[in-house]
Coordinates of C-alpha atoms and ligand atoms in Angstrom, one line a residue:
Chain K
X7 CA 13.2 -16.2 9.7
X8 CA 15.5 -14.4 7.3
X9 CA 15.3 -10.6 7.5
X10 CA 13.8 -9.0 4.8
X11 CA 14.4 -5.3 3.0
X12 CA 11.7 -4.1 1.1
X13 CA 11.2 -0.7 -0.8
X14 CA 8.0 0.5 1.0
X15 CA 5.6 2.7 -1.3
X16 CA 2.3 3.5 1.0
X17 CA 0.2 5.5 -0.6
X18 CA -2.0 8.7 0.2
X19 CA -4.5 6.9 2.4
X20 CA -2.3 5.7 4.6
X21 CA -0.9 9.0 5.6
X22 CA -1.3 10.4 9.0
X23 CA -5.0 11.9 9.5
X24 CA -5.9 9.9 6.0
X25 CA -8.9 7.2 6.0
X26 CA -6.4 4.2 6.1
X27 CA -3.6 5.5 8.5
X28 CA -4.8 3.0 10.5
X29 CA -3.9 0.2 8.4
X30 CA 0.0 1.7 8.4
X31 CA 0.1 1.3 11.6
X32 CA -0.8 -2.1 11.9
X33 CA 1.5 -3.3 8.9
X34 CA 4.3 -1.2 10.5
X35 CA 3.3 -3.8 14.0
X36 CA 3.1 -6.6 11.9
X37 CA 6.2 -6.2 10.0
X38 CA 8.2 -6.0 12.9
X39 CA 7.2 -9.0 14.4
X40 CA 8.4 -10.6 11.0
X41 CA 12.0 -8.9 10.7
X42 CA 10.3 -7.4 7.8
X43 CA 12.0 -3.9 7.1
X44 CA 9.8 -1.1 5.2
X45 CA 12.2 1.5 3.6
X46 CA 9.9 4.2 2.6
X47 CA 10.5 5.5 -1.0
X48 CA 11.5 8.9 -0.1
X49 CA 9.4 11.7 -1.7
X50 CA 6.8 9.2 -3.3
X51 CA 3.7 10.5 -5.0
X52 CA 0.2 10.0 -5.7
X53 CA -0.7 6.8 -8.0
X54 CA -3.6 7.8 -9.5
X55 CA -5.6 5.6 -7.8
X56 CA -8.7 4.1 -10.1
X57 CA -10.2 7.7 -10.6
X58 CA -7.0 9.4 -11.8
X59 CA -7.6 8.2 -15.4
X60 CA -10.5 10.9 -14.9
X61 CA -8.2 13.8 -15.1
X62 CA -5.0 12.6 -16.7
X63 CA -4.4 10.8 -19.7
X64 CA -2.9 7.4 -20.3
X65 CA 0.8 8.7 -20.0
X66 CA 0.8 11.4 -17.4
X67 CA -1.0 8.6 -15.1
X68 CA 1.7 6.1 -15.7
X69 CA 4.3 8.6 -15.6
X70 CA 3.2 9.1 -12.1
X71 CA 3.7 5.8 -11.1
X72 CA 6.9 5.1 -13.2
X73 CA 8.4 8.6 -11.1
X74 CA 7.8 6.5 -7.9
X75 CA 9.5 3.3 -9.7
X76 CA 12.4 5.7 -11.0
X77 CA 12.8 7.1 -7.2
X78 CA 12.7 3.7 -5.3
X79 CA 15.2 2.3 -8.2
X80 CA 17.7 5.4 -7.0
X81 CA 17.4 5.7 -3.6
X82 CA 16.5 2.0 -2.4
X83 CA 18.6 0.2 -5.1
X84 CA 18.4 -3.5 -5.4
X85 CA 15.1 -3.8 -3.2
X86 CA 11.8 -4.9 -4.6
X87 CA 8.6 -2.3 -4.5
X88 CA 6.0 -3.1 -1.8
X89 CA 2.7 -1.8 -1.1
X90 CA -0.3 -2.7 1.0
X91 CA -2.2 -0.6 -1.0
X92 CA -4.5 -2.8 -3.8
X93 CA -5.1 0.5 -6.5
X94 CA -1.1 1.7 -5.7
X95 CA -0.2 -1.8 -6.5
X96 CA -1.7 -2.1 -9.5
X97 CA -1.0 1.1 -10.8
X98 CA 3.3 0.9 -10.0
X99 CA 3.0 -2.7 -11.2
X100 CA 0.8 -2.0 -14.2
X101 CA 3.0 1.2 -15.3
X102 CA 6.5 -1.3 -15.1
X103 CA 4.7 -3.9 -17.1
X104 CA 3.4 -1.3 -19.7
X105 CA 6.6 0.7 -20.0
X106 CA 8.5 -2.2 -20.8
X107 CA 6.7 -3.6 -23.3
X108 CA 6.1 -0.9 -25.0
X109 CA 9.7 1.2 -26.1
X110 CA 7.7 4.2 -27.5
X111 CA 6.0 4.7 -24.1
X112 CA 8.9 4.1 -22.0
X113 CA 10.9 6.8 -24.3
X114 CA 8.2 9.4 -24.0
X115 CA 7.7 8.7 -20.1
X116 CA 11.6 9.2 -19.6
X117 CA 11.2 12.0 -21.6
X118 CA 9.0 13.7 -18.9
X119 CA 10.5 12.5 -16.2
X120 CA 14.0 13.8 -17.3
X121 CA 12.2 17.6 -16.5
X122 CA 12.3 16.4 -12.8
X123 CA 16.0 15.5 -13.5
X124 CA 14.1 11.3 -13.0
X125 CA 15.0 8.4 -15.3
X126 CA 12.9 5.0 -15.2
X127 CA 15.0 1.7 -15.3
X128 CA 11.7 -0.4 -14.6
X129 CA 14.2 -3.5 -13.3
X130 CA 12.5 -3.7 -9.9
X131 CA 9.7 -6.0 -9.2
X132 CA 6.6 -4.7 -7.9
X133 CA 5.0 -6.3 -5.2
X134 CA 1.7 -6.3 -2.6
X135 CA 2.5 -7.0 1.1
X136 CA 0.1 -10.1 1.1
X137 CA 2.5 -11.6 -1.9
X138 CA 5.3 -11.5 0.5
X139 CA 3.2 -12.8 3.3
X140 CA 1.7 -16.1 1.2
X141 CA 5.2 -16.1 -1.0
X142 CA 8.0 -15.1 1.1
X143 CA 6.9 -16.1 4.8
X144 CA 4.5 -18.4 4.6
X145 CA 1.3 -19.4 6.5
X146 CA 3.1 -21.9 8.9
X147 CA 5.7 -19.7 9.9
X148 CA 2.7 -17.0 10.3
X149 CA 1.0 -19.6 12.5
X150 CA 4.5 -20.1 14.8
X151 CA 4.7 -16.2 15.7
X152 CA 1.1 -16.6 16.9
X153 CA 1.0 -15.7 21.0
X154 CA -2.6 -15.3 21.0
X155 CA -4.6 -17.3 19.5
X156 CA -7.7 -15.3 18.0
X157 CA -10.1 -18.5 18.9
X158 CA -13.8 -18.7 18.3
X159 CA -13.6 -15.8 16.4
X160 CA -15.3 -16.2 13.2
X161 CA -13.9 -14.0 10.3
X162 CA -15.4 -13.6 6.5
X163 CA -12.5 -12.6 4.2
X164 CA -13.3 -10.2 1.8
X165 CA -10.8 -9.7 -0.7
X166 CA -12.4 -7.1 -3.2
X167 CA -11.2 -6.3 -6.3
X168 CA -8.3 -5.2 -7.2
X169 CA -6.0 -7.2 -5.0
X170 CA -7.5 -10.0 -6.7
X171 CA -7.7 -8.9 -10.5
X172 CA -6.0 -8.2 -12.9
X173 CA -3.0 -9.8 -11.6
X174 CA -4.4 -11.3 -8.5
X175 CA -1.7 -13.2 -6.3
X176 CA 0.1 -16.5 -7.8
X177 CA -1.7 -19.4 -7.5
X178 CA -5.0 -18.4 -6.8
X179 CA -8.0 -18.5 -8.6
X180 CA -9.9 -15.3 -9.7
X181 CA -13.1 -16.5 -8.7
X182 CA -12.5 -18.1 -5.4
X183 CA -8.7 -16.8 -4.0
X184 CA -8.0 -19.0 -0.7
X185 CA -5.2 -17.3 0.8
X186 CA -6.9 -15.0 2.8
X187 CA -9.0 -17.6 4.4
X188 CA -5.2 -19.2 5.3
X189 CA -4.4 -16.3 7.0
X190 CA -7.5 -16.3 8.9
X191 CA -6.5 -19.7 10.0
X192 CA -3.3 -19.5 10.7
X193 CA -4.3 -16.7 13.0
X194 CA -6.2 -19.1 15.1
X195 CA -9.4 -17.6 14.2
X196 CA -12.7 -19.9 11.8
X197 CA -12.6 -18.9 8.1
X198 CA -15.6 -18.8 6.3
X199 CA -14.9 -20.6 2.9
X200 CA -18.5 -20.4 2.3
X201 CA -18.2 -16.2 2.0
X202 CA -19.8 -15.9 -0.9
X203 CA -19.4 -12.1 -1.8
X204 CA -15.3 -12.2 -1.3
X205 CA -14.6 -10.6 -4.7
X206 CA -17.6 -8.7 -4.8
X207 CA -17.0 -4.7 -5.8
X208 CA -17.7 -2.5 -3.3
X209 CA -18.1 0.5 -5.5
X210 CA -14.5 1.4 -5.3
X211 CA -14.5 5.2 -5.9
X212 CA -18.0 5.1 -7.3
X213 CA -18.9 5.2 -3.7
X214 CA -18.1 8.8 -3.8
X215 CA -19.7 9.8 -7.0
X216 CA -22.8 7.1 -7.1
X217 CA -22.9 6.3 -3.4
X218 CA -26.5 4.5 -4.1
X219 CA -25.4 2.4 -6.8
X220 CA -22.1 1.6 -4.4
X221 CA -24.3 1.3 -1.1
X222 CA -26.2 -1.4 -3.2
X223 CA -23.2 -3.6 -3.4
X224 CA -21.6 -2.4 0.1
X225 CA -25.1 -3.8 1.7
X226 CA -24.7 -7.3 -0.3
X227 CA -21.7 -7.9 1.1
X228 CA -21.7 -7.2 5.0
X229 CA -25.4 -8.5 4.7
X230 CA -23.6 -12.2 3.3
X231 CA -21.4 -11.8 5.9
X232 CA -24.3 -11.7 8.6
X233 CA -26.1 -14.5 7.4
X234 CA -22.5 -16.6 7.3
X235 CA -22.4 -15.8 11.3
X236 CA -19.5 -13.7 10.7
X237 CA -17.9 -11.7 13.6
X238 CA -16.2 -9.3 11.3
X239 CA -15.0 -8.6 8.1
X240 CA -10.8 -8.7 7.4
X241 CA -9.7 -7.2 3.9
X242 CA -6.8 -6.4 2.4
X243 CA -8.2 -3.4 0.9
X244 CA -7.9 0.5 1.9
X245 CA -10.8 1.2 -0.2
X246 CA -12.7 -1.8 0.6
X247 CA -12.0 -1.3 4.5
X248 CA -13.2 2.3 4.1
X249 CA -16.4 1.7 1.9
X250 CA -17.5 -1.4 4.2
X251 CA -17.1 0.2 7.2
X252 CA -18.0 3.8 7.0
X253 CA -21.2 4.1 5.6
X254 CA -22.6 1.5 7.3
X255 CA -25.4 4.0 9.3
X256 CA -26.3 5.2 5.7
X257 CA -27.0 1.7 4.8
X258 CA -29.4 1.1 7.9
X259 CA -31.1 4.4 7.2
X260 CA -31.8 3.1 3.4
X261 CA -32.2 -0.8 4.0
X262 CA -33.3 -0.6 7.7
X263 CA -30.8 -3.1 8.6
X264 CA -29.0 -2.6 12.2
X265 CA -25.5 -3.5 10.7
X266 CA -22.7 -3.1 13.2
X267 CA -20.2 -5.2 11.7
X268 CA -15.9 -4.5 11.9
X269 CA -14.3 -4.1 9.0
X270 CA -10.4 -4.9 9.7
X271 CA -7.0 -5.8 8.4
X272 CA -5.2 -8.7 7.9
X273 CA -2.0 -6.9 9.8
X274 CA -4.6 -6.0 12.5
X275 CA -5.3 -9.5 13.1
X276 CA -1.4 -10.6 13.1
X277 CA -0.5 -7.3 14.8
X278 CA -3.1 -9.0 17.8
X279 CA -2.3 -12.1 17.6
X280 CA 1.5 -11.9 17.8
X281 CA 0.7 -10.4 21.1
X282 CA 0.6 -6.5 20.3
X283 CA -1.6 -4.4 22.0
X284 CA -4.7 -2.5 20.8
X285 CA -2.9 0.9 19.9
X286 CA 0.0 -1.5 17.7
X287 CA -2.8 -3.0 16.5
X288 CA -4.3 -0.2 15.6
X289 CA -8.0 -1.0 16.6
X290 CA -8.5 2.6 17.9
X291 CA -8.8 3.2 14.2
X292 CA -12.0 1.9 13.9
X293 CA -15.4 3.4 13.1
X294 CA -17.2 -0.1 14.3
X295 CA -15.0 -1.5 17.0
X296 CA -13.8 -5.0 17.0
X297 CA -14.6 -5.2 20.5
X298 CA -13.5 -9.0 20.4
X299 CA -10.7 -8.3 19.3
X300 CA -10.0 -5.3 21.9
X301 CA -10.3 -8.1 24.3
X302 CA -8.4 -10.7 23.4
X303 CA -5.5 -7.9 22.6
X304 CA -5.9 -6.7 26.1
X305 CA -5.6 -10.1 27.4
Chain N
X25 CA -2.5 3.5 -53.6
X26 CA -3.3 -0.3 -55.2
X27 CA -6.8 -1.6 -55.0
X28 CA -5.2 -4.2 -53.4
X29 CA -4.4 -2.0 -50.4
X30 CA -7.5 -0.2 -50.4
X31 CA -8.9 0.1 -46.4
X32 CA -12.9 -0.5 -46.3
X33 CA -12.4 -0.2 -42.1
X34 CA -15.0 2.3 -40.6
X35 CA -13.3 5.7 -39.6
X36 CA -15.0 5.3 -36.5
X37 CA -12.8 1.8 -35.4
X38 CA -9.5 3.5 -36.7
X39 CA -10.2 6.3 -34.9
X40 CA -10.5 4.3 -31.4
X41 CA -7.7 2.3 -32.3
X42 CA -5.5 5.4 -33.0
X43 CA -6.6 7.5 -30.3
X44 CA -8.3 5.5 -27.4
X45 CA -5.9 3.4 -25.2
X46 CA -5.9 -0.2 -25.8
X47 CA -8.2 0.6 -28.7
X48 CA -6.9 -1.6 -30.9
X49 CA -8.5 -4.3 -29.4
X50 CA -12.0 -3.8 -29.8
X51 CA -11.7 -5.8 -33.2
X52 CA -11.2 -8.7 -31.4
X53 CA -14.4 -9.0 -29.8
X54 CA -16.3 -12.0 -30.4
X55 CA -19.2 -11.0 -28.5
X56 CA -20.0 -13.6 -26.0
X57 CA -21.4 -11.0 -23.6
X58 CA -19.2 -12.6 -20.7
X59 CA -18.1 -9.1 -19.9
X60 CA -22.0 -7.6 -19.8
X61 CA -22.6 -10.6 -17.7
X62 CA -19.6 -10.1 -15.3
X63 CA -20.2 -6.3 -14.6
X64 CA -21.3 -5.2 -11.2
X65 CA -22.9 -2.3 -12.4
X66 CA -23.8 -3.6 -15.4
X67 CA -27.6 -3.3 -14.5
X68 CA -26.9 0.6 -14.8
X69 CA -25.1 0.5 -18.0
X70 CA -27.5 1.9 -21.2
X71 CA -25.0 -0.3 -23.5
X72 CA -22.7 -2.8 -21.4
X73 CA -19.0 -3.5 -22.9
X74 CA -19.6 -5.8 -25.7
X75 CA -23.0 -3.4 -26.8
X76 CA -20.3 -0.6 -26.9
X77 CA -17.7 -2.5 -29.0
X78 CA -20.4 -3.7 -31.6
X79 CA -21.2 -0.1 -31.8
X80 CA -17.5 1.2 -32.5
X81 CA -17.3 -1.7 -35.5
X82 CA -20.9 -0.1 -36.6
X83 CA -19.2 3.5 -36.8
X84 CA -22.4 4.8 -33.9
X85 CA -19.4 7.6 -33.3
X86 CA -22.1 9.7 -31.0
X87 CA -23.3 7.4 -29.8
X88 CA -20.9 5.6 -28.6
X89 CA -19.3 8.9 -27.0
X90 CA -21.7 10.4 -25.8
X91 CA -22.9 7.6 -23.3
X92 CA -22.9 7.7 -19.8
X93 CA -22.0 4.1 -19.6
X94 CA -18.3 3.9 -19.7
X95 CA -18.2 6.4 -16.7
X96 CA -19.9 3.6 -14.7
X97 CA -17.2 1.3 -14.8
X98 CA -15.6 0.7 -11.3
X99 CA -12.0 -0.6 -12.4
X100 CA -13.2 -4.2 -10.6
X101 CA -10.9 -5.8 -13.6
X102 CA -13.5 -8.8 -13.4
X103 CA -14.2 -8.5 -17.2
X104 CA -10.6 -8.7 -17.7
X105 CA -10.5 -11.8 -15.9
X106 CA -13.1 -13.4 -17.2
X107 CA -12.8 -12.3 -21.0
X108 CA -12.3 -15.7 -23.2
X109 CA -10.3 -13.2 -25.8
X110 CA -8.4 -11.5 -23.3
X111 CA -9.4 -7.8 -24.2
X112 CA -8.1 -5.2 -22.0
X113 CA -11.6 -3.9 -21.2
X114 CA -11.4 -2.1 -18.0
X115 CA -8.6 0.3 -19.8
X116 CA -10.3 0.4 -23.1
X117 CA -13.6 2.0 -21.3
X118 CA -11.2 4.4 -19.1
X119 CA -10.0 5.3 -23.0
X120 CA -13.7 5.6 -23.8
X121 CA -14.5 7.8 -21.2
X122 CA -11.1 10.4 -21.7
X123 CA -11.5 10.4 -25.3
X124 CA -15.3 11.3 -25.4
X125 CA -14.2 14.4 -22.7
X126 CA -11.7 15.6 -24.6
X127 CA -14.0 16.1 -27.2
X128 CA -16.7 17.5 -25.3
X129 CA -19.5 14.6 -26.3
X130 CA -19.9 12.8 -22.5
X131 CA -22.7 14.0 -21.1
X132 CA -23.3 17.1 -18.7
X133 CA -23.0 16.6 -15.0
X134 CA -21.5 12.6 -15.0
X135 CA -20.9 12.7 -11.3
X136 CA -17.9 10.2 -11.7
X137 CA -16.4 12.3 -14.8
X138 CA -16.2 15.1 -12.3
X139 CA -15.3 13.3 -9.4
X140 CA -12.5 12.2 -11.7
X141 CA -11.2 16.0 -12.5
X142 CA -11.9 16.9 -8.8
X143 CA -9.5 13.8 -7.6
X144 CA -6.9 14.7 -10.3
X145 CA -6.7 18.4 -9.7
X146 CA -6.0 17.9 -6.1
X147 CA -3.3 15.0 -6.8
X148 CA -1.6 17.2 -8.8
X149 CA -1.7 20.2 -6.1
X150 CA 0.9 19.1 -4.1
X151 CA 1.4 15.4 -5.0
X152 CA -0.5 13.5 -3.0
X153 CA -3.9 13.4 -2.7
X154 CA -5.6 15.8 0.2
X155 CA -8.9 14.0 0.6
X156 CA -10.9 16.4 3.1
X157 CA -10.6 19.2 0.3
X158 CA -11.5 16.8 -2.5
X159 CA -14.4 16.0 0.1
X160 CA -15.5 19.4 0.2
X161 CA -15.2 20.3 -3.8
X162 CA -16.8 17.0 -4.5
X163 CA -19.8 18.5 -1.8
X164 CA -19.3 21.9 -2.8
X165 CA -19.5 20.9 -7.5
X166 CA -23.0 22.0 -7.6
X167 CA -22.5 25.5 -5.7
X168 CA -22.8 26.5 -2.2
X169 CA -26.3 25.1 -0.8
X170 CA -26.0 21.9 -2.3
X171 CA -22.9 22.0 -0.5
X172 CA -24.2 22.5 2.6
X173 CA -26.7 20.0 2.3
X174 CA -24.3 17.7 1.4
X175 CA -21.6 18.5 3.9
X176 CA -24.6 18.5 6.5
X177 CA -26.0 15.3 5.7
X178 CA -23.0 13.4 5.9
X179 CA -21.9 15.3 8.9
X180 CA -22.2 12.1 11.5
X181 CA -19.5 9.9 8.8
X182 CA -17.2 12.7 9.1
X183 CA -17.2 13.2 13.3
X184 CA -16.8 9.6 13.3
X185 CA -13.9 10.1 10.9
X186 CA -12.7 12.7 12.8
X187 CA -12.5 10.8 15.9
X188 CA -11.1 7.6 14.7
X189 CA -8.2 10.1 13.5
X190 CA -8.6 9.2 9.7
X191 CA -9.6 12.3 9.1
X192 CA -7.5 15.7 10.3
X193 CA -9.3 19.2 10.0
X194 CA -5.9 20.8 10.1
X195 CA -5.4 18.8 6.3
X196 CA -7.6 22.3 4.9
X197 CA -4.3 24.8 5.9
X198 CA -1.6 22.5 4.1
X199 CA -1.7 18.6 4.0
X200 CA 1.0 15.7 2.7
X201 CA 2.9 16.1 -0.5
X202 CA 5.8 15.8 -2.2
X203 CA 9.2 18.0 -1.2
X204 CA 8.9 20.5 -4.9
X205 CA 4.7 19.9 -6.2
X206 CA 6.5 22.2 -8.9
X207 CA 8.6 19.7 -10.6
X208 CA 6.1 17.0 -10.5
X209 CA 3.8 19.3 -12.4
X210 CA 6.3 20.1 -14.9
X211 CA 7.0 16.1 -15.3
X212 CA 3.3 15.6 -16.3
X213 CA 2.5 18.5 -18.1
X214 CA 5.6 17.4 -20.1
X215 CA 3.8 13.5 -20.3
X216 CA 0.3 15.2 -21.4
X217 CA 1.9 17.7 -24.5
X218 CA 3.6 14.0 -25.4
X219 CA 0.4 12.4 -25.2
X220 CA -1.5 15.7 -27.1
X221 CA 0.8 15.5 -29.7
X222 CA 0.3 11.9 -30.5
X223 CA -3.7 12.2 -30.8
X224 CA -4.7 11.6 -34.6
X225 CA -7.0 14.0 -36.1
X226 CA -10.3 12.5 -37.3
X227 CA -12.7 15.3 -37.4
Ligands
SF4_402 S1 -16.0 -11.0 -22.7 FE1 -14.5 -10.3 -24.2 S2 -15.0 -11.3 -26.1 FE2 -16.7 -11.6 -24.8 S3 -18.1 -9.9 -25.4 FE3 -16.9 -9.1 -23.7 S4 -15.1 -8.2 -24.7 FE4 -16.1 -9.4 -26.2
SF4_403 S1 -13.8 -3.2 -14.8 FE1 -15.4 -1.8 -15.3 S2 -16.4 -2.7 -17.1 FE2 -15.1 -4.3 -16.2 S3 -16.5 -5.5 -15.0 FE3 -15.6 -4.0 -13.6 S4 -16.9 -2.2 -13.6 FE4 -17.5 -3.5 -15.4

């Protein structure tokens, strides 16, 4: 596999002591095993998330995001943007696409970046890890890394939102995206194509400020993936991981379910299944352990 | 000016389309109702996106602005996806919502328009976002007892937080952000005095 340089943009959650730092962890595991190297944009900011809008107005948010575009265009020239984050995706990608099409806005965000001594070039594509997974590496080469098989494991794939719209990754439908089912596969572990709340909101940051309307759609979804016999729950969401998994005792308190379900990673399941242990993997991360997974990774 | 020339357009529509972001699109609304249908929180919504745009074309200036419903948009982009016209909805309703607050017409106490300032004002702190203090101002909005309350009943999430090391008490004396906060700040507050001076006066 050819080696691959990437400009690595993480985002707040991911930070040590945040609610994703978990998932950091387990991308940094699974890009090693693919001679994938993450060069951190150096002094990145906040995106803005899907809240920012909020507080700032349409140019100070993508001014944000172009300051992190302008940074990784001067310090990790040549290399495309990558982040495992669905909402910093959008929001770098979003501000590229906008600022170039659009000359006024491009002027007046230069404008404001010049006061940090910045200047936007917007030349450098903006990518999510899980393109250069599907686009770059590919599910068979996936499946040839694979040490230990995660077998009779069976896995609902919940894709969420935003890493499915607006842009959504090549190739793939809107309504019914089957890539993350591939990985599941090509893990060794049973997908469950008939999942049928994959693209379902969770509430994204409404689950903060409306957490009943949110809990309403977070119970929906793990109760589908109960009654598909689901194991666990992978995503390739921060937000989505977070809101699936955490309030999960609030949800039996209101619904009087018993849900217990994991809520995990894609890069969790590679970083196990290329033969990583639990810490690489990251699974002491976890709110609801994946206990099977614990097991097979301490195989 | 010719009578030839002469604009019969509402006030109200050229107003969103000078000052709302992607206004200019609400004209091309057909009304299928694919959006309303598409929402996830739609069922909460006192006029769902096409209700609103219909509204904006019928000059309901008020009305339109002061409703709680643009505030209940998630940014799930799945009216975007679906929309047969191809209207940037998601951003139009974020433009909805910033607009109406900048006049001071959304309503008092929208728990997501403050959760949105709350978020913001911390980014902007040092950079990056600190969630356990936006966690404790977004307890704490309603004064101290509620706080409490709030803190107290979600006490368990946060020990369990706590212990699967996604969430560090220590982020209360300092926390992640960028090397100068100071020269970020003066970036955006440059990008909002650009944005300021571009807003059209209606009144
Ligand atoms: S889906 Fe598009 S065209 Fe149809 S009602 Fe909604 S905004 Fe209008
Ligand atoms: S982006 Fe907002 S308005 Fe559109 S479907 Fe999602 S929640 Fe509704």
């Amino acid at each position: 596999m050819a080696k691959i340089e990437l400009s690595f943009y993480p985002g707040c959650s991911s930070q040590k002591g945040a609610t994703s730092s978990n998932y950091l962890v387990s991308a940094q595991t699974m890009c090693e095993e693919l001679d994938i190297t993450l060069n951190e944009i150096p002094d990145w900011n906040c995106c803005g998330a899907s809240i920012g809008y909020g507080g700032g107005g349409e140019l100070p948010r993508l001014t944000l995001s172009a300051r992190n575009i302008a940074l990784s265009e001067e310090h990790n020239a040549g290399q495309e943007i990558v982040s495992p984050c669905a909402a910093c995706w959008l929001n770098t990608r979003e501000a590229k696409e906008r600022l170039n099409e659009d000359e006024k806005m491009m002027q007046d965000a230069n404008t404001a970046l010049a006061e940090g001594g910045l200047r936007f070039k917007g030349e450098v594509n903006v990518r999510h890890m899980v393109e250069v997974l599907v686009e770059d590496i590919g599910f068979d080469a996936i499946k040839d890394k694979v040490k230990k098989p995660l077998e009779g494991l069976k896995i609902a794939g919940y894709v969420g939102c935003q890493t499915n719209r607006p842009f959504g990754i090549a190739g793939e439908s809107f309504e019914n995206p089957q890539y993350l089912d591939k990985i599941v596969e090509a893990v060794g572990a049973d997908s469950i194509p008939t999942f049928e709340k994959k693209v379902q909101c969770c509430g994204g940051a409404l689950a903060f400020s409306e957490p009943e309307k949110s809990q309403e759609m977070i119970h929906g979804i793990i109760e589908a993936a109960y009654d598909n016999g689901a194991d666990m729950i992978v995503t390739p969401c921060p937000l989505c991981q977070a809101n699936v998994e955490i309030y999960q005792d609030q949800i039996n308190e209101t619904y009087g379910t018993k849900f217990d379900m994991p809520v995990v990673y894609y890069s969790t399941l590679m970083s196990v299944a290329f033969g990583r242990n639990a810490t690489d993997a990251a699974l002491n991360g976890h709110i609801i352990k994946a206990k099977k997974l614990e097991e097979i990774a301490s195989k | 000016m010719s009578t030839n020339s002469q604009k019969y357009r509402n006030s109200f529509l050229k107003e969103v389309e000078a000052n709302v972001e992607e206004g200019e699109w609400v004209k091309m609304c057909m009304q299928c109702g694919v959006c309303a249908g598409s929402c996830p929180l739609g069922k909460h919504w006192d006029h769902p996106p096409q209700e609103i745009f219909m509204m904006i074309r019928a000059g309901k200036r008020e009305e339109v602005l002061s409703s709680d419903s643009m505030w209940m948009c998630t940014s799930c982009y799945n009216c975007i996806a679906r929309c047969p016209r191809g209207l940037p909805i998601t951003h139009i309703m974020h433009g909805l919502a910033v607009y109406s607050k900048r006049l001071g017409l959304m309503p008092d106490n929208q728990p997501t328009a403050e959760f949105g300032q709350i978020f913001w004002d911390n980014l902007m702190k040092k950079g990056r976002v600190n969630e356990l203090k936006m966690g404790l101002s977004m307890y704490f909005k309603d004064g101290f007892s509620q706080g409490v309350k709030n803190a107290m009943a979600n006490q368990k999430l946060g020990q369990n937080m706590m212990k699967a090391k996604r969430m560090n008490a220590m982020e209360i004396m300092g926390g992640h952000g960028v090397k100068s906060p100071g020269d970020l700040a003066k970036i955006i507050k440059k990008a909002q005095e650009i944005e300021d001076g571009n807003i059209q006066d209606f009144s």
